[in-house]
Tab-separated table of C-alpha atoms in Angstrom:
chain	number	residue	atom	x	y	z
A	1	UNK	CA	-71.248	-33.356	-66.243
A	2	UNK	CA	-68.377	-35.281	-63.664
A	3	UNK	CA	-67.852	-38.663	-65.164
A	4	UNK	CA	-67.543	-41.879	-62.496
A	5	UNK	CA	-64.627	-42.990	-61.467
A	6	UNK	CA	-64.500	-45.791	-63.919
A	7	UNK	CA	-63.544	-43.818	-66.618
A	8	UNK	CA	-61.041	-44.440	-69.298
A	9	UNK	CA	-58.038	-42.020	-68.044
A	10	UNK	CA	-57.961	-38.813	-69.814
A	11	UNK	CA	-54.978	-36.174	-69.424
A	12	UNK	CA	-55.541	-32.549	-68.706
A	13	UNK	CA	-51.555	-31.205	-69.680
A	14	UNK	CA	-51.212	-27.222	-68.931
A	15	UNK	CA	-48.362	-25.000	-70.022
A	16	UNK	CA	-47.209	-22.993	-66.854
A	17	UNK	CA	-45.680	-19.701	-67.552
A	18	UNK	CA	-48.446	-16.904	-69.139
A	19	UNK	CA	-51.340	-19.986	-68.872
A	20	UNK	CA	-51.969	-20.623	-65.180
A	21	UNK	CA	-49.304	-17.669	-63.222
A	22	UNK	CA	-49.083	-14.200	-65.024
A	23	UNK	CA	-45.466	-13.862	-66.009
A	24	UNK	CA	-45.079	-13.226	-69.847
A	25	UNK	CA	-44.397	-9.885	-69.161
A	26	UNK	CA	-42.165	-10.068	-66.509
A	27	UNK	CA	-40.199	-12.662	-68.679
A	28	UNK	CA	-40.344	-10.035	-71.771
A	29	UNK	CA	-38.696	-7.111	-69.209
A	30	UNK	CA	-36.369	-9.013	-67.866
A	31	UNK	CA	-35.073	-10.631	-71.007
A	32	UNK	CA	-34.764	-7.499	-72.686
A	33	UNK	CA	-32.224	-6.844	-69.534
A	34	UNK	CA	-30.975	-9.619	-69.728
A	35	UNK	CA	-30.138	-8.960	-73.657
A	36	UNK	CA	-29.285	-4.945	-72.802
A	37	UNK	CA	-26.400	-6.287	-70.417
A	38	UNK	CA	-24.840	-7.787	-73.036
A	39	UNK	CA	-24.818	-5.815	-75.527
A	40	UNK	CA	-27.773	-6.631	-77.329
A	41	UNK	CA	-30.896	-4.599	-78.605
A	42	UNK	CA	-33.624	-6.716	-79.159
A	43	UNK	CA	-37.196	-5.505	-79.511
A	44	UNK	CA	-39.641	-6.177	-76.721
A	45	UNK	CA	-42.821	-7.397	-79.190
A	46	UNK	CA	-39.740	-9.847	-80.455
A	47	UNK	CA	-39.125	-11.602	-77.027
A	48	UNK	CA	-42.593	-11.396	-76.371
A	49	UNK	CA	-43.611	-13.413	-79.092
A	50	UNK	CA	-40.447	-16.204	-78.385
A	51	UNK	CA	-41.787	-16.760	-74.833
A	52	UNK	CA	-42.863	-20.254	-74.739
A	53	UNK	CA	-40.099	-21.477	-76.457
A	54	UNK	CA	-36.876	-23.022	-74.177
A	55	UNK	CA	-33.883	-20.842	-73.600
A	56	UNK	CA	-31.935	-22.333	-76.748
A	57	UNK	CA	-34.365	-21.465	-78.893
A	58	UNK	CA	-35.582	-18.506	-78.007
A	59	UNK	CA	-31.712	-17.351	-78.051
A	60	UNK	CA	-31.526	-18.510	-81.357
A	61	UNK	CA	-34.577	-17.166	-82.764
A	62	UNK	CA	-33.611	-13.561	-80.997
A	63	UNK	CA	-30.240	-13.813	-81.609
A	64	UNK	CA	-29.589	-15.704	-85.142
A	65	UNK	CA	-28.075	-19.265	-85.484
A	66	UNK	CA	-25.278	-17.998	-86.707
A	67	UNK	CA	-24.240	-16.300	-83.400
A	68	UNK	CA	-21.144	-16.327	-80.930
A	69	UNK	CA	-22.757	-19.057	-78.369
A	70	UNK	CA	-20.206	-18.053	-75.924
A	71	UNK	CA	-22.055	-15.860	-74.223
A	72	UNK	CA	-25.542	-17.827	-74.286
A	73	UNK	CA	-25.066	-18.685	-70.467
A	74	UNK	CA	-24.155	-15.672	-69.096
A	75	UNK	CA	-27.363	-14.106	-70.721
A	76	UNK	CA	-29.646	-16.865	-69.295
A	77	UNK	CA	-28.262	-17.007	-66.219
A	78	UNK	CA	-29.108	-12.705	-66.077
A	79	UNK	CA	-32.567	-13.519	-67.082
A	80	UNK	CA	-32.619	-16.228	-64.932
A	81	UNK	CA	-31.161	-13.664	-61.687
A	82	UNK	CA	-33.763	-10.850	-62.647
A	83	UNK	CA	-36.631	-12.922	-62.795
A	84	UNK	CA	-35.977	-14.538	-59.676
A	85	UNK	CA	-36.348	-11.251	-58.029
A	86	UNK	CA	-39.998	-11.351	-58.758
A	87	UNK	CA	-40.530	-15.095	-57.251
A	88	UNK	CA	-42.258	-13.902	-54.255
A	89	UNK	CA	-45.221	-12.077	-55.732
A	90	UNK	CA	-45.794	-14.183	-58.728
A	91	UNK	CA	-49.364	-13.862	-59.494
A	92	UNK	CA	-51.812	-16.858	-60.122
A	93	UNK	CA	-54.289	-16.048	-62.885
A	94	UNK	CA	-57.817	-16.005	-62.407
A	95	UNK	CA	-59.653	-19.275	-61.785
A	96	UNK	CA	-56.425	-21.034	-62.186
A	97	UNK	CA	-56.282	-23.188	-58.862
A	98	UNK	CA	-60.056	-24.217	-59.064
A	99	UNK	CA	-59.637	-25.186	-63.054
A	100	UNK	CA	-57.134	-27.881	-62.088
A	101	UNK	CA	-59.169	-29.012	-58.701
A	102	UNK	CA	-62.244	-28.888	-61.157
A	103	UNK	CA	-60.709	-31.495	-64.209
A	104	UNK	CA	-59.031	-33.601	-61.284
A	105	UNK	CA	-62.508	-34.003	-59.436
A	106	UNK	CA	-63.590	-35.125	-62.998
A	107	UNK	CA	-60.857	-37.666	-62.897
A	108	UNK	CA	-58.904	-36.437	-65.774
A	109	UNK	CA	-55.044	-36.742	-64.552
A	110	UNK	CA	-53.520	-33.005	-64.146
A	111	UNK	CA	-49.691	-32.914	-65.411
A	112	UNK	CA	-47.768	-29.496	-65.884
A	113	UNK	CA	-46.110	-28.860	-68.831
A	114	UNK	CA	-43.352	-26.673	-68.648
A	115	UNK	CA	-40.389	-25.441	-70.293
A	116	UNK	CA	-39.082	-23.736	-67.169
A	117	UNK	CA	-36.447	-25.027	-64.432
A	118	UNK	CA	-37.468	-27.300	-61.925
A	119	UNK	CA	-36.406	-24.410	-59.475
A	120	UNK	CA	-38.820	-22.133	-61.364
A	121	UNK	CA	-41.699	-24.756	-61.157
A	122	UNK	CA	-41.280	-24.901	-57.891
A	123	UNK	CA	-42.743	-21.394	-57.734
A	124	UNK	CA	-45.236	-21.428	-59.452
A	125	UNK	CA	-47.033	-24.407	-58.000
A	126	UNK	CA	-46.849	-22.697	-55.095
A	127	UNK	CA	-48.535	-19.699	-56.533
A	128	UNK	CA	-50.899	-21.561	-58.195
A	129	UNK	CA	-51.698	-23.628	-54.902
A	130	UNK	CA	-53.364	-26.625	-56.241
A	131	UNK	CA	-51.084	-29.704	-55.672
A	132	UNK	CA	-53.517	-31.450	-54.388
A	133	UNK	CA	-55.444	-31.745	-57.950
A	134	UNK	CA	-51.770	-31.983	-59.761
A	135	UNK	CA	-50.857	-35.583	-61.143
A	136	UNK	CA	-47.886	-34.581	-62.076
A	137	UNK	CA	-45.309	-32.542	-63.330
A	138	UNK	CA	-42.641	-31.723	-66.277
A	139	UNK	CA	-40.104	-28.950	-66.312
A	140	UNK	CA	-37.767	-28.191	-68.799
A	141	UNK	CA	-34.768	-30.028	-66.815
A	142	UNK	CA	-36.731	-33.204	-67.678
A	143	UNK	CA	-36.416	-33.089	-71.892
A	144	UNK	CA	-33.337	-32.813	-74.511
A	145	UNK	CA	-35.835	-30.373	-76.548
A	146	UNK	CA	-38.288	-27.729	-75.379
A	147	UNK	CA	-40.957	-25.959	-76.931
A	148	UNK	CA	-41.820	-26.331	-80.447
A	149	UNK	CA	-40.300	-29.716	-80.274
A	150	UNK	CA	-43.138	-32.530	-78.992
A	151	UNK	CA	-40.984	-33.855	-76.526
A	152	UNK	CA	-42.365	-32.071	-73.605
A	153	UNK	CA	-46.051	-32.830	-74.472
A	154	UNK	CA	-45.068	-36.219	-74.707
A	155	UNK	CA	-43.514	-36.299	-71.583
A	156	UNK	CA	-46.575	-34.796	-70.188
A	157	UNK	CA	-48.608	-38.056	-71.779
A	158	UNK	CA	-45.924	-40.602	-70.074
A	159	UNK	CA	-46.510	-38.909	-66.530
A	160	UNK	CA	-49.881	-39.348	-67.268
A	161	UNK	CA	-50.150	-42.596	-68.591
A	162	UNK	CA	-52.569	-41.798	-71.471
A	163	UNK	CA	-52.306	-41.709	-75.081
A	164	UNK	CA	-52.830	-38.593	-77.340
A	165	UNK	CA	-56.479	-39.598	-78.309
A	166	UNK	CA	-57.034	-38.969	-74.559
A	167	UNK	CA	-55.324	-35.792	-73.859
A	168	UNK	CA	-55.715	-31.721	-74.379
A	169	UNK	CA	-53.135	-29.538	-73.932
A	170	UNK	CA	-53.615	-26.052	-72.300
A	171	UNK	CA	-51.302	-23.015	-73.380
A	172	UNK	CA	-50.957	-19.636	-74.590
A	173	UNK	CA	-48.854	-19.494	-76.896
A	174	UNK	CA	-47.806	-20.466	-80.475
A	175	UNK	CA	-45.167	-22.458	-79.401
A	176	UNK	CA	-47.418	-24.266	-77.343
A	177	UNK	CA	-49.995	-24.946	-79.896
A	178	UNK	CA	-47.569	-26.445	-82.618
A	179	UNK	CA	-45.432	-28.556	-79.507
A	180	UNK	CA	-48.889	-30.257	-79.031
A	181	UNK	CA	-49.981	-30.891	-82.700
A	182	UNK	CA	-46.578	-32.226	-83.324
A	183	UNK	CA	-47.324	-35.053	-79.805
A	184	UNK	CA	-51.067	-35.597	-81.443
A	185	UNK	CA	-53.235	-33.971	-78.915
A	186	UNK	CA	-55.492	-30.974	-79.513
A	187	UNK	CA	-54.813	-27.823	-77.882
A	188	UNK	CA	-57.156	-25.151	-76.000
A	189	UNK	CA	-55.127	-21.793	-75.646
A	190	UNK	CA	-55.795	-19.115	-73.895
A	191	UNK	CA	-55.616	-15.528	-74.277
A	192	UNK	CA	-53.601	-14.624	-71.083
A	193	UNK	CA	-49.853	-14.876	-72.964
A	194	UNK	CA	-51.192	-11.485	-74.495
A	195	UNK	CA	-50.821	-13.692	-78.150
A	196	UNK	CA	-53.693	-12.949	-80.612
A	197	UNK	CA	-56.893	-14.818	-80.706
A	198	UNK	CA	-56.290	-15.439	-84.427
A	199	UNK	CA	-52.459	-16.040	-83.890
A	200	UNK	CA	-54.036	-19.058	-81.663
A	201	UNK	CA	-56.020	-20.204	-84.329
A	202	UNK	CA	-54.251	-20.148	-87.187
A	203	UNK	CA	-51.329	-22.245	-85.105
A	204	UNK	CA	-54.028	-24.691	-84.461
A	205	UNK	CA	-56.104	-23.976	-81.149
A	206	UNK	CA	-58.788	-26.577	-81.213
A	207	UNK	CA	-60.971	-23.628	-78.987
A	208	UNK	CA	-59.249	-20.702	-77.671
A	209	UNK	CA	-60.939	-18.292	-73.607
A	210	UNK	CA	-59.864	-15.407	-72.001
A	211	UNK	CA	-58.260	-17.061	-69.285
A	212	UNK	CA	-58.520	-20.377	-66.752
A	213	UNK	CA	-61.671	-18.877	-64.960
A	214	UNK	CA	-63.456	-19.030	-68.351
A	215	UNK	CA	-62.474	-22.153	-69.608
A	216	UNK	CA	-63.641	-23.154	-65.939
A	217	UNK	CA	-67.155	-21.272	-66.817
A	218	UNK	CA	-67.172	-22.970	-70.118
A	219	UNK	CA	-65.433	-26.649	-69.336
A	220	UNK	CA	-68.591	-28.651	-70.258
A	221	UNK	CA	-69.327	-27.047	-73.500
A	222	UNK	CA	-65.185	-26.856	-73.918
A	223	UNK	CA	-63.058	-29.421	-75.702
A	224	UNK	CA	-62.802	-30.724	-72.206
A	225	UNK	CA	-67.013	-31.816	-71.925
A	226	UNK	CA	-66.625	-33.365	-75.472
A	227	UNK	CA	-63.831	-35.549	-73.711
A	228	UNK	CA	-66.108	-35.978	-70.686
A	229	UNK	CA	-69.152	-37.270	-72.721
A	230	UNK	CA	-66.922	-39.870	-73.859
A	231	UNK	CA	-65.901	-38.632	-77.333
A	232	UNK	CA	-62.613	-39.835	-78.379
A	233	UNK	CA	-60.510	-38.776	-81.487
């Protein structure tokens, strides 16, 4: 079903990172490097499970509170140096590019939601190569707090000029589910962070897929057709 024109404006806000380019586990690697080069021994499955989170609190949640913070920069700025390396062969997932051209030809206004840099955006967009169906975008340069925090999320709704009632969030990862459920808007995850289907669900995943080319195969029996058809929470 593609709704007319007319509308009421609905928000389609997607997480980035591990929902629409494949790069969880290129994050995981290279933040275990990152963490090796200085000193640190942190288990893979541990980072693994932080990704989605911003850099603060993923460092704090790796790392302790309690820490020395004095060396917080140089280890994000190694992360930031390995990953960077793998910029030109980032991968778009499956289906990812025609999901977003799909939601924007049903009018619903396409905003990225991201707790990445602005440079690291950058990438991505390009990998996913849909800016033409893209509203707009949030990176993590844009917010005081990242990922569990709401802030982002709502961000996302003030780009797209919509209120919660009228928005889903896309992720894949816990982090992602609580950030929306603490902005009000339901969230569809999907299973392409490698996070477990009932990990999802117990967070809160209003309706979890595979990847972007399912939810694409799915979108009118989804959260998303519900939406469409005019049903408002």
């Amino acid at each position: 079903m593609t709704p007319h024109a007319d509308t009421p404006a609905r928000a389609a806000l997607f997480d980035v990172d591990g929902t629409l380019v494949d790069t969880n586990y290129l994050h995981a690697v290279t933040w275990w490097e990152a963490f090796h080069q200085a000193g640190h021994t942190v288990a893979m499955t541990d980072i693994h499970h932080s990704l989605g989170m911003s850099t603060d609190r993923l460092l704090d949640r790796l790392l302790g509170e309690d820490r020395d913070k004095d060396g917080d920069e140089a280890i994000s700025s190694a992360h930031t140096a390995l990953y960077a390396t793998w910029f030109d062969r980032l991968p778009a997932l499956a289906g990812a590019g025609d999901l977003l051209r799909e939601l924007a030809a049903r009018h619903w206004r396409v905003v990225l939601v991201t707790s990445a840099r602005s440079s690291e955006l950058a990438v991505m967009r390009r990998a996913i190569g849909a800016d033409d169906a893209i509203h707009d975008a949030t990176s993590g340069d844009d917010v005081e707090s990242g990922k569990p925090a709401p802030d982002p999320v709502q961000q996302g709704l003030e780009r797209a000029g919509v209120p919660a009632g009228r928005a889903l969030f896309v992720g894949d990862s816990v982090w992602d589910v609580k950030a929306a459920a603490r902005a009000g808007v339901d969230c569809v995850a999907l299973l392409t962070g490698g996070i477990a289907r009932a990990e999802l669900e117990e967070a809160g995943a209003v309706a979890v897929h595979r990847d972007p080319a399912e939810l694409l195969a799915a979108l009118d029996d989804s959260p998303f057709g519900r939406l469409d058809q005019g049903h408002i929470r």
